[in-house]
PDB file of C-alpha atoms in Angstrom:
ATOM      1  CA  MET A   1     103.305 122.081  89.524  1.00  0.00           C
ATOM      2  CA  TYR A   2     103.891 118.902  91.511  1.00  0.00           C
ATOM      3  CA  GLU A   3     102.209 115.825  90.101  1.00  0.00           C
ATOM      4  CA  ALA A   4     101.732 112.720  92.250  1.00  0.00           C
ATOM      5  CA  MET A   5     103.433 109.575  91.045  1.00  0.00           C
ATOM      6  CA  THR A   6     101.096 106.766  90.058  1.00  0.00           C
ATOM      7  CA  THR A   7     103.788 104.072  90.138  1.00  0.00           C
ATOM      8  CA  SER A   8     106.522 103.293  92.572  1.00  0.00           C
ATOM      9  CA  PRO A   9     109.967 104.644  91.670  1.00  0.00           C
ATOM     10  CA  LEU A  10     111.263 101.161  92.504  1.00  0.00           C
ATOM     11  CA  ASP A  11     109.197  99.263  89.909  1.00  0.00           C
ATOM     12  CA  LEU A  12     112.135  98.922  87.515  1.00  0.00           C
ATOM     13  CA  ASP A  13     114.480  97.913  90.317  1.00  0.00           C
ATOM     14  CA  ILE A  14     112.142  95.123  91.378  1.00  0.00           C
ATOM     15  CA  GLU A  15     111.962  93.852  87.788  1.00  0.00           C
ATOM     16  CA  LEU A  16     115.762  93.896  87.700  1.00  0.00           C
ATOM     17  CA  LEU A  17     115.940  91.899  90.934  1.00  0.00           C
ATOM     18  CA  GLU A  18     113.579  89.269  89.556  1.00  0.00           C
ATOM     19  CA  SER A  19     115.935  88.678  86.630  1.00  0.00           C
ATOM     20  CA  LEU A  20     118.919  88.631  89.015  1.00  0.00           C
ATOM     21  CA  ASP A  21     117.173  86.003  91.121  1.00  0.00           C
ATOM     22  CA  ALA A  22     116.845  83.841  88.012  1.00  0.00           C
ATOM     23  CA  LEU A  23     120.566  84.252  87.345  1.00  0.00           C
ATOM     24  CA  ALA A  24     121.381  83.504  90.969  1.00  0.00           C
ATOM     25  CA  ALA A  25     119.567  80.193  90.570  1.00  0.00           C
ATOM     26  CA  THR A  26     122.014  79.204  87.802  1.00  0.00           C
ATOM     27  CA  PRO A  27     123.952  76.161  89.007  1.00  0.00           C
ATOM     28  CA  MET A  28     127.520  77.006  89.970  1.00  0.00           C
ATOM     29  CA  ASP A  29     129.834  75.462  92.454  1.00  0.00           C
ATOM     30  CA  GLY A  30     131.568  76.858  95.515  1.00  0.00           C
ATOM     31  CA  PRO A  31     132.581  80.518  95.397  1.00  0.00           C
ATOM     32  CA  GLY A  32     130.741  81.220  92.124  1.00  0.00           C
ATOM     33  CA  GLN A  33     127.440  80.197  93.642  1.00  0.00           C
ATOM     34  CA  GLN A  34     128.186  82.199  96.783  1.00  0.00           C
ATOM     35  CA  ALA A  35     129.130  85.252  94.713  1.00  0.00           C
ATOM     36  CA  TRP A  36     125.771  85.224  92.912  1.00  0.00           C
ATOM     37  CA  SER A  37     123.916  84.733  96.166  1.00  0.00           C
ATOM     38  CA  ASN A  38     125.787  87.581  97.881  1.00  0.00           C
ATOM     39  CA  PHE A  39     125.307  89.870  94.866  1.00  0.00           C
ATOM     40  CA  SER A  40     121.570  89.171  94.845  1.00  0.00           C
ATOM     41  CA  GLN A  41     121.340  89.866  98.580  1.00  0.00           C
ATOM     42  CA  GLY A  42     123.317  93.085  98.139  1.00  0.00           C
ATOM     43  CA  ALA A  43     120.970  94.208  95.375  1.00  0.00           C
ATOM     44  CA  GLN A  44     117.937  93.443  97.528  1.00  0.00           C
ATOM     45  CA  HIS A  45     119.360  95.429 100.446  1.00  0.00           C
ATOM     46  CA  THR A  46     120.127  98.315  98.067  1.00  0.00           C
ATOM     47  CA  VAL A  47     116.518  98.427  96.885  1.00  0.00           C
ATOM     48  CA  GLN A  48     115.295  98.269 100.483  1.00  0.00           C
ATOM     49  CA  ALA A  49     117.686 101.076 101.488  1.00  0.00           C
ATOM     50  CA  VAL A  50     116.401 103.278  98.665  1.00  0.00           C
ATOM     51  CA  SER A  51     112.803 102.478  99.576  1.00  0.00           C
ATOM     52  CA  ASP A  52     113.414 103.251 103.254  1.00  0.00           C
ATOM     53  CA  GLY A  53     115.141 106.518 102.372  1.00  0.00           C
ATOM     54  CA  TYR A  54     112.342 107.471  99.995  1.00  0.00           C
ATOM     55  CA  ASN A  55     109.858 106.895 102.824  1.00  0.00           C
ATOM     56  CA  GLY A  56     111.922 108.877 105.333  1.00  0.00           C
ATOM     57  CA  ASN A  57     113.129 105.878 107.347  1.00  0.00           C
ATOM     58  CA  TRP A  58     116.764 106.982 107.516  1.00  0.00           C
ATOM     59  CA  SER A  59     117.753 104.439 110.155  1.00  0.00           C
ATOM     60  CA  GLY A  60     116.432 101.589 108.011  1.00  0.00           C
ATOM     61  CA  ALA A  61     118.083 103.068 104.935  1.00  0.00           C
ATOM     62  CA  ALA A  62     121.448 103.221 106.695  1.00  0.00           C
ATOM     63  CA  THR A  63     121.117  99.684 108.048  1.00  0.00           C
ATOM     64  CA  HIS A  64     120.212  98.231 104.650  1.00  0.00           C
ATOM     65  CA  GLY A  65     122.908 100.300 102.962  1.00  0.00           C
ATOM     66  CA  ILE A  66     125.550  98.863 105.288  1.00  0.00           C
ATOM     67  CA  GLN A  67     124.259  95.343 104.686  1.00  0.00           C
ATOM     68  CA  ALA A  68     124.361  95.929 100.922  1.00  0.00           C
ATOM     69  CA  VAL A  69     128.005  97.025 101.089  1.00  0.00           C
ATOM     70  CA  GLU A  70     128.878  93.938 103.146  1.00  0.00           C
ATOM     71  CA  HIS A  71     127.149  91.596 100.679  1.00  0.00           C
ATOM     72  CA  PHE A  72     128.713  93.271  97.638  1.00  0.00           C
ATOM     73  CA  GLY A  73     132.149  93.031  99.264  1.00  0.00           C
ATOM     74  CA  THR A  74     131.680  89.339  99.987  1.00  0.00           C
ATOM     75  CA  ALA A  75     130.376  88.819  96.451  1.00  0.00           C
ATOM     76  CA  GLY A  76     133.510  90.456  95.060  1.00  0.00           C
ATOM     77  CA  TYR A  77     135.757  88.259  97.180  1.00  0.00           C
ATOM     78  CA  ASN A  78     133.891  85.083  96.166  1.00  0.00           C
ATOM     79  CA  ALA A  79     133.872  86.089  92.483  1.00  0.00           C
ATOM     80  CA  TYR A  80     137.638  86.600  92.683  1.00  0.00           C
ATOM     81  CA  GLN A  81     138.067  83.158  94.262  1.00  0.00           C
ATOM     82  CA  TRP A  82     135.813  81.562  91.635  1.00  0.00           C
ATOM     83  CA  TYR A  83     137.635  83.316  88.779  1.00  0.00           C
ATOM     84  CA  ASN A  84     140.952  82.006  90.082  1.00  0.00           C
ATOM     85  CA  GLY A  85     139.700  78.435  90.198  1.00  0.00           C
ATOM     86  CA  GLY A  86     138.672  78.165  93.824  1.00  0.00           C
ATOM     87  CA  HIS A  87     136.079  75.491  94.520  1.00  0.00           C
TER      88      HIS A  87
END
C-alpha cells in the first residue's frame, strides 16, 4: 500500500548544501575560490533539477540540469587551474 511521505525527499540534500556553502565560504584565492563557488552553484542546480522533476516540471528540471553540468564543468576547470598553481 502506498504511504504518503511526511518529509521532503530533498531534506538530506539541503542539509548537504548548507555544509557545502560553509566550505565555499572558506577563503581561497583565484581559481580555487571560483571552483568552490561553481561547485556550490552546480549542487544547488542539481537539487533544483531533482525537485522540479519530482514535481513534474520537466522543462525546469532540464534547464537546471544543464546549468548544473555547466557549473560542474567550470568548477573542474578552475580546480585544475588551482591545483596547478594558477592564481
